[in-house]
Amino acid sequence: MIISAAAFGLIVGALLGLVGGGGSILAVPALVYGVGLPLAAAIPTSLVVVGASSAVAVLPRLRAGVNWRLALIIGAAGTVTAYLGAVVNRLLDPKILLLVFAAIMVFAGVRMLRPSTAAGGACALPGGGINWRSCLPKAIATGAVVGFLTGLLGVGGGFLIVPALTLVLGLPMALTVGTSLVVIVINSAAGFAAHMGDLQIDWAVTAAFAVTAMAASLVAGRIGSRIPDAALKRGFGILVLVIAAYVAIQAILS
């Protein structure tokens, strides 16, 4: 289990470092089907791994820019709804959760494959400012939705935050990646705290997963700027769709 966790940690960390998201959407199925953890243990474990990896991955991105104000607003809104998501998580059957997870992965994969036509917005005006009257409600709503999914499914939210920051809020990719990573750290911490009441976690497996994920995220973050954004998004979208099909089939047959 420890060797499998370390191997999957490399993949999760690399995705976080390259595109500012995606590692969390792979961590739960990797822990359930690859490592062999039950879903109740996989969710908090994924939150620890993704949060730690994102904190490391953001370091190479600090020079490219992070919109700290937006990151804190989105993260704060998500902190509140993460607890609601955790409550709903305890009420649903694991098979239903995995099917929901697969459906969200399909949405995310298709969205990543579609070409982006966003060119600025209320949260990124052409002159570099922000129209807070229009941007603030969108940022709060984005944070609330992502935070709920964080508590419900044990994902850091990067696979939703990246499209939301670029398409809904209009941030350029240079700011999107770093801002997304900061939000993921906040959401992961909130989601983990929400699961503290019934925590099931194998710390040896978690440590193996987290250490390799952090190392991979740091290396990937340094080379990510050299790879075209379109190529990264396309490859990530295809990978997510393949894993979504696998998760859905396993959930139906189990």
mmCIF file of C-alpha atoms in Angstrom:
data_model
loop_
_atom_site.group_PDB
_atom_site.id
_atom_site.type_symbol
_atom_site.label_atom_id
_atom_site.label_comp_id
_atom_site.label_asym_id
_atom_site.label_seq_id
_atom_site.Cartn_x
_atom_site.Cartn_y
_atom_site.Cartn_z
ATOM 1 C CA MET A 1 0.000 0.000 0.000
ATOM 2 C CA ILE A 2 2.820 2.411 0.837
ATOM 3 C CA ILE A 3 4.585 1.781 -2.493
ATOM 4 C CA SER A 4 1.318 2.272 -4.398
ATOM 5 C CA ALA A 5 0.586 5.456 -2.464
ATOM 6 C CA ALA A 6 4.043 6.849 -3.258
ATOM 7 C CA ALA A 7 3.609 6.070 -6.969
ATOM 8 C CA PHE A 8 0.214 7.718 -7.207
ATOM 9 C CA GLY A 9 1.548 10.667 -5.222
ATOM 10 C CA LEU A 10 3.915 11.444 -8.099
ATOM 11 C CA ILE A 11 0.988 11.708 -10.524
ATOM 12 C CA VAL A 12 -1.193 13.804 -8.224
ATOM 13 C CA GLY A 13 1.637 16.179 -7.340
ATOM 14 C CA ALA A 14 2.672 16.593 -10.976
ATOM 15 C CA LEU A 15 -0.833 17.629 -12.030
ATOM 16 C CA LEU A 16 -1.111 20.151 -9.219
ATOM 17 C CA GLY A 17 2.226 21.661 -10.102
ATOM 18 C CA LEU A 18 1.513 21.850 -13.829
ATOM 19 C CA VAL A 19 -2.027 23.252 -14.015
ATOM 20 C CA GLY A 20 -2.920 24.368 -10.491
ATOM 21 C CA GLY A 21 -5.544 21.664 -10.084
ATOM 22 C CA GLY A 22 -6.537 18.171 -11.091
ATOM 23 C CA GLY A 23 -4.528 16.321 -8.472
ATOM 24 C CA SER A 24 -7.449 16.272 -6.082
ATOM 25 C CA ILE A 25 -9.853 14.787 -8.602
ATOM 26 C CA LEU A 26 -7.453 11.875 -9.073
ATOM 27 C CA ALA A 27 -6.449 11.402 -5.437
ATOM 28 C CA VAL A 28 -9.723 9.856 -4.211
ATOM 29 C CA PRO A 29 -10.040 7.191 -6.954
ATOM 30 C CA ALA A 30 -6.297 6.508 -6.682
ATOM 31 C CA LEU A 31 -6.594 5.913 -2.943
ATOM 32 C CA VAL A 32 -9.751 3.795 -3.288
ATOM 33 C CA TYR A 33 -8.875 1.655 -6.321
ATOM 34 C CA GLY A 34 -5.100 1.962 -6.511
ATOM 35 C CA VAL A 35 -4.083 1.874 -2.848
ATOM 36 C CA GLY A 36 -7.100 -0.035 -1.499
ATOM 37 C CA LEU A 37 -8.373 2.385 1.143
ATOM 38 C CA PRO A 38 -12.090 2.568 1.977
ATOM 39 C CA LEU A 39 -13.815 5.757 0.828
ATOM 40 C CA ALA A 40 -14.191 6.992 4.435
ATOM 41 C CA ALA A 41 -10.399 6.959 4.803
ATOM 42 C CA ALA A 42 -9.612 8.073 1.243
ATOM 43 C CA ILE A 43 -11.440 11.402 1.556
ATOM 44 C CA PRO A 44 -9.516 12.864 4.552
ATOM 45 C CA THR A 45 -6.275 11.349 3.248
ATOM 46 C CA SER A 46 -6.739 13.075 -0.102
ATOM 47 C CA LEU A 47 -7.349 16.387 1.639
ATOM 48 C CA VAL A 48 -4.055 16.127 3.547
ATOM 49 C CA VAL A 49 -2.116 15.158 0.425
ATOM 50 C CA VAL A 50 -3.671 17.762 -1.858
ATOM 51 C CA GLY A 51 -3.406 20.564 0.677
ATOM 52 C CA ALA A 52 0.261 19.889 1.398
ATOM 53 C CA SER A 53 1.123 19.455 -2.278
ATOM 54 C CA SER A 54 -0.645 22.666 -3.261
ATOM 55 C CA ALA A 55 1.203 24.614 -0.580
ATOM 56 C CA VAL A 56 4.499 23.423 -2.073
ATOM 57 C CA ALA A 57 3.358 23.849 -5.699
ATOM 58 C CA VAL A 58 2.465 27.521 -5.197
ATOM 59 C CA LEU A 59 6.051 28.443 -4.290
ATOM 60 C CA PRO A 60 7.392 28.504 -7.887
ATOM 61 C CA ARG A 61 4.267 30.424 -8.929
ATOM 62 C CA LEU A 62 4.708 33.322 -6.504
ATOM 63 C CA ARG A 63 6.830 35.194 -9.014
ATOM 64 C CA ALA A 64 4.185 34.785 -11.754
ATOM 65 C CA GLY A 65 1.525 36.206 -9.470
ATOM 66 C CA VAL A 66 -1.238 35.257 -7.072
ATOM 67 C CA ASN A 67 -4.420 37.289 -6.576
ATOM 68 C CA TRP A 68 -4.385 36.981 -2.794
ATOM 69 C CA ARG A 69 -7.565 38.963 -2.210
ATOM 70 C CA LEU A 70 -9.647 36.781 -4.514
ATOM 71 C CA ALA A 71 -8.031 33.625 -3.158
ATOM 72 C CA LEU A 72 -8.939 34.567 0.414
ATOM 73 C CA ILE A 73 -12.521 35.528 -0.509
ATOM 74 C CA ILE A 74 -13.128 32.298 -2.426
ATOM 75 C CA GLY A 75 -11.400 30.260 0.275
ATOM 76 C CA ALA A 76 -13.389 31.888 3.095
ATOM 77 C CA ALA A 77 -16.707 31.235 1.316
ATOM 78 C CA GLY A 78 -15.697 27.620 0.778
ATOM 79 C CA THR A 79 -14.719 27.138 4.412
ATOM 80 C CA VAL A 80 -18.334 27.659 5.479
ATOM 81 C CA THR A 81 -19.904 25.310 2.948
ATOM 82 C CA ALA A 82 -17.236 22.615 3.389
ATOM 83 C CA TYR A 83 -18.842 21.682 6.716
ATOM 84 C CA LEU A 84 -22.253 21.373 5.036
ATOM 85 C CA GLY A 85 -20.735 19.108 2.396
ATOM 86 C CA ALA A 86 -19.209 16.896 5.090
ATOM 87 C CA VAL A 87 -22.607 16.557 6.780
ATOM 88 C CA VAL A 88 -24.236 15.473 3.513
ATOM 89 C CA ASN A 89 -21.331 13.065 2.930
ATOM 90 C CA ARG A 90 -22.258 11.105 6.075
ATOM 91 C CA LEU A 91 -25.854 10.711 4.863
ATOM 92 C CA LEU A 92 -25.152 9.274 1.410
ATOM 93 C CA ASP A 93 -24.224 5.784 0.273
ATOM 94 C CA PRO A 94 -20.570 5.492 -0.923
ATOM 95 C CA LYS A 95 -21.760 4.179 -4.318
ATOM 96 C CA ILE A 96 -23.863 7.309 -4.824
ATOM 97 C CA LEU A 97 -20.917 9.499 -3.851
ATOM 98 C CA LEU A 98 -18.639 7.791 -6.359
ATOM 99 C CA LEU A 99 -21.248 8.151 -9.134
ATOM 100 C CA VAL A 100 -21.608 11.843 -8.306
ATOM 101 C CA PHE A 101 -17.844 12.084 -8.327
ATOM 102 C CA ALA A 102 -17.706 10.492 -11.799
ATOM 103 C CA ALA A 103 -20.383 12.852 -13.124
ATOM 104 C CA ILE A 104 -18.467 15.896 -11.900
ATOM 105 C CA MET A 105 -15.290 14.507 -13.435
ATOM 106 C CA VAL A 106 -17.046 14.202 -16.810
ATOM 107 C CA PHE A 107 -18.171 17.830 -16.564
ATOM 108 C CA ALA A 108 -14.669 18.954 -15.650
ATOM 109 C CA GLY A 109 -13.034 16.891 -18.391
ATOM 110 C CA VAL A 110 -15.349 18.176 -21.118
ATOM 111 C CA ARG A 111 -14.898 21.745 -19.894
ATOM 112 C CA MET A 112 -11.125 21.415 -20.005
ATOM 113 C CA LEU A 113 -11.276 20.089 -23.576
ATOM 114 C CA ARG A 114 -13.316 23.029 -24.815
ATOM 115 C CA PRO A 115 -11.261 25.997 -26.053
ATOM 116 C CA SER A 116 -11.226 29.011 -23.755
ATOM 117 C CA THR A 117 -12.430 32.291 -25.217
ATOM 118 C CA ALA A 118 -12.339 34.313 -22.006
ATOM 119 C CA ALA A 119 -10.529 37.637 -22.268
ATOM 120 C CA GLY A 120 -10.863 39.488 -19.030
ATOM 121 C CA GLY A 121 -13.922 40.118 -16.897
ATOM 122 C CA ALA A 122 -15.189 41.898 -13.810
ATOM 123 C CA CYS A 123 -12.398 40.393 -11.708
ATOM 124 C CA ALA A 124 -9.690 41.247 -14.233
ATOM 125 C CA LEU A 125 -10.339 44.524 -16.047
ATOM 126 C CA PRO A 126 -8.185 45.428 -19.087
ATOM 127 C CA GLY A 127 -6.364 48.052 -17.017
ATOM 128 C CA GLY A 128 -5.554 45.523 -14.312
ATOM 129 C CA GLY A 129 -8.193 46.569 -11.768
ATOM 130 C CA ILE A 130 -11.238 44.788 -10.365
ATOM 131 C CA ASN A 131 -14.923 45.762 -10.511
ATOM 132 C CA TRP A 132 -15.780 44.528 -7.034
ATOM 133 C CA ARG A 133 -19.519 45.203 -7.368
ATOM 134 C CA SER A 134 -19.733 42.569 -10.075
ATOM 135 C CA CYS A 135 -16.755 40.416 -9.085
ATOM 136 C CA LEU A 136 -17.505 39.904 -5.373
ATOM 137 C CA PRO A 137 -20.827 38.005 -5.769
ATOM 138 C CA LYS A 138 -19.277 35.738 -8.412
ATOM 139 C CA ALA A 139 -16.229 35.065 -6.246
ATOM 140 C CA ILE A 140 -18.363 34.218 -3.189
ATOM 141 C CA ALA A 141 -20.663 31.930 -5.206
ATOM 142 C CA THR A 142 -17.672 30.175 -6.760
ATOM 143 C CA GLY A 143 -16.110 29.622 -3.347
ATOM 144 C CA ALA A 144 -19.359 28.328 -1.850
ATOM 145 C CA VAL A 145 -19.880 25.708 -4.573
ATOM 146 C CA VAL A 146 -16.285 24.505 -4.531
ATOM 147 C CA GLY A 147 -16.201 24.398 -0.724
ATOM 148 C CA PHE A 148 -19.337 22.245 -0.599
ATOM 149 C CA LEU A 149 -17.825 19.776 -3.073
ATOM 150 C CA THR A 150 -14.622 19.747 -1.024
ATOM 151 C CA GLY A 151 -16.475 18.550 2.066
ATOM 152 C CA LEU A 152 -18.760 16.212 0.129
ATOM 153 C CA LEU A 153 -16.220 14.437 -2.064
ATOM 154 C CA GLY A 154 -12.837 15.146 -0.519
ATOM 155 C CA VAL A 155 -11.501 17.197 -3.425
ATOM 156 C CA GLY A 156 -9.515 20.395 -3.125
ATOM 157 C CA GLY A 157 -11.546 21.981 -5.901
ATOM 158 C CA GLY A 158 -8.788 22.878 -8.350
ATOM 159 C CA PHE A 159 -10.475 21.076 -11.242
ATOM 160 C CA LEU A 160 -13.415 23.489 -10.812
ATOM 161 C CA ILE A 161 -11.486 26.520 -9.596
ATOM 162 C CA VAL A 162 -9.222 26.697 -12.674
ATOM 163 C CA PRO A 163 -12.118 26.929 -15.194
ATOM 164 C CA ALA A 164 -14.055 29.228 -12.837
ATOM 165 C CA LEU A 165 -11.187 31.686 -12.422
ATOM 166 C CA THR A 166 -10.583 31.888 -16.165
ATOM 167 C CA LEU A 167 -14.132 31.641 -17.562
ATOM 168 C CA VAL A 168 -16.324 33.103 -14.794
ATOM 169 C CA LEU A 169 -13.976 35.593 -13.152
ATOM 170 C CA GLY A 170 -11.820 36.285 -16.214
ATOM 171 C CA LEU A 171 -8.352 35.888 -14.682
ATOM 172 C CA PRO A 172 -5.423 35.203 -17.025
ATOM 173 C CA MET A 173 -3.717 31.826 -16.666
ATOM 174 C CA ALA A 174 -0.639 33.436 -15.113
ATOM 175 C CA LEU A 175 -2.775 34.400 -12.104
ATOM 176 C CA THR A 176 -5.188 31.474 -12.279
ATOM 177 C CA VAL A 177 -2.701 28.724 -11.442
ATOM 178 C CA GLY A 178 -1.210 30.379 -8.368
ATOM 179 C CA THR A 179 -4.563 31.668 -7.103
ATOM 180 C CA SER A 180 -6.117 28.225 -7.545
ATOM 181 C CA LEU A 181 -3.381 26.587 -5.486
ATOM 182 C CA VAL A 182 -3.928 29.001 -2.586
ATOM 183 C CA VAL A 183 -7.679 28.302 -2.667
ATOM 184 C CA ILE A 184 -7.021 24.556 -2.689
ATOM 185 C CA VAL A 185 -4.864 24.846 0.442
ATOM 186 C CA ILE A 186 -7.646 26.734 2.261
ATOM 187 C CA ASN A 187 -10.393 24.366 1.069
ATOM 188 C CA SER A 188 -8.385 21.256 1.902
ATOM 189 C CA ALA A 189 -7.761 22.472 5.449
ATOM 190 C CA ALA A 190 -11.452 23.287 5.904
ATOM 191 C CA GLY A 191 -12.569 19.965 4.456
ATOM 192 C CA PHE A 192 -10.163 18.024 6.662
ATOM 193 C CA ALA A 193 -11.364 19.882 9.764
ATOM 194 C CA ALA A 194 -14.951 19.058 8.811
ATOM 195 C CA HIS A 195 -14.093 15.331 8.833
ATOM 196 C CA MET A 196 -12.268 15.410 12.182
ATOM 197 C CA GLY A 197 -15.295 14.062 14.045
ATOM 198 C CA ASP A 198 -15.119 10.640 12.355
ATOM 199 C CA LEU A 199 -11.532 10.631 11.139
ATOM 200 C CA GLN A 200 -10.263 7.400 9.589
ATOM 201 C CA ILE A 201 -6.746 7.744 8.262
ATOM 202 C CA ASP A 202 -3.625 5.601 7.779
ATOM 203 C CA TRP A 203 -0.808 8.017 8.509
ATOM 204 C CA ALA A 204 1.898 5.822 6.976
ATOM 205 C CA VAL A 205 0.072 5.684 3.653
ATOM 206 C CA THR A 206 -0.746 9.390 3.900
ATOM 207 C CA ALA A 207 2.888 10.313 4.520
ATOM 208 C CA ALA A 208 4.126 8.221 1.568
ATOM 209 C CA PHE A 209 1.509 9.753 -0.721
ATOM 210 C CA ALA A 210 2.131 13.302 0.510
ATOM 211 C CA VAL A 211 5.947 13.250 0.362
ATOM 212 C CA THR A 212 6.118 12.120 -3.270
ATOM 213 C CA ALA A 213 3.240 14.408 -4.238
ATOM 214 C CA MET A 214 4.974 17.446 -2.731
ATOM 215 C CA ALA A 215 8.253 16.614 -4.465
ATOM 216 C CA ALA A 216 6.530 16.123 -7.819
ATOM 217 C CA SER A 217 4.464 19.310 -7.460
ATOM 218 C CA LEU A 218 7.585 21.366 -6.800
ATOM 219 C CA VAL A 219 9.401 20.006 -9.870
ATOM 220 C CA ALA A 220 6.304 20.236 -12.094
ATOM 221 C CA GLY A 221 5.643 23.782 -10.977
ATOM 222 C CA ARG A 222 9.084 24.832 -12.195
ATOM 223 C CA ILE A 223 8.666 23.293 -15.655
ATOM 224 C CA GLY A 224 4.943 23.956 -16.101
ATOM 225 C CA SER A 225 5.445 27.420 -17.593
ATOM 226 C CA ARG A 226 7.404 25.874 -20.486
ATOM 227 C CA ILE A 227 4.466 23.744 -21.673
ATOM 228 C CA PRO A 228 1.659 25.377 -23.723
ATOM 229 C CA ASP A 229 -1.555 25.817 -21.706
ATOM 230 C CA ALA A 230 -3.657 24.269 -24.495
ATOM 231 C CA ALA A 231 -1.622 21.054 -24.440
ATOM 232 C CA LEU A 232 -1.863 20.763 -20.652
ATOM 233 C CA LYS A 233 -5.620 21.312 -20.648
ATOM 234 C CA ARG A 234 -6.238 18.852 -23.456
ATOM 235 C CA GLY A 235 -4.194 16.087 -21.857
ATOM 236 C CA PHE A 236 -5.747 16.699 -18.461
ATOM 237 C CA GLY A 237 -9.276 16.644 -19.893
ATOM 238 C CA ILE A 238 -8.742 13.298 -21.620
ATOM 239 C CA LEU A 239 -7.207 11.769 -18.484
ATOM 240 C CA VAL A 240 -10.109 12.926 -16.323
ATOM 241 C CA LEU A 241 -12.694 11.464 -18.724
ATOM 242 C CA VAL A 242 -10.933 8.088 -18.742
ATOM 243 C CA ILE A 243 -10.815 7.964 -14.944
ATOM 244 C CA ALA A 244 -14.456 9.092 -14.707
ATOM 245 C CA ALA A 245 -15.511 6.113 -16.832
ATOM 246 C CA TYR A 246 -13.454 3.751 -14.651
ATOM 247 C CA VAL A 247 -14.904 5.134 -11.399
ATOM 248 C CA ALA A 248 -18.464 4.925 -12.725
ATOM 249 C CA ILE A 249 -18.034 1.308 -13.866
ATOM 250 C CA GLN A 250 -16.466 0.271 -10.558
ATOM 251 C CA ALA A 251 -19.248 1.976 -8.583
ATOM 252 C CA ILE A 252 -21.972 0.269 -10.628
ATOM 253 C CA LEU A 253 -20.376 -3.196 -10.485
ATOM 254 C CA SER A 254 -19.368 -3.073 -6.809
#
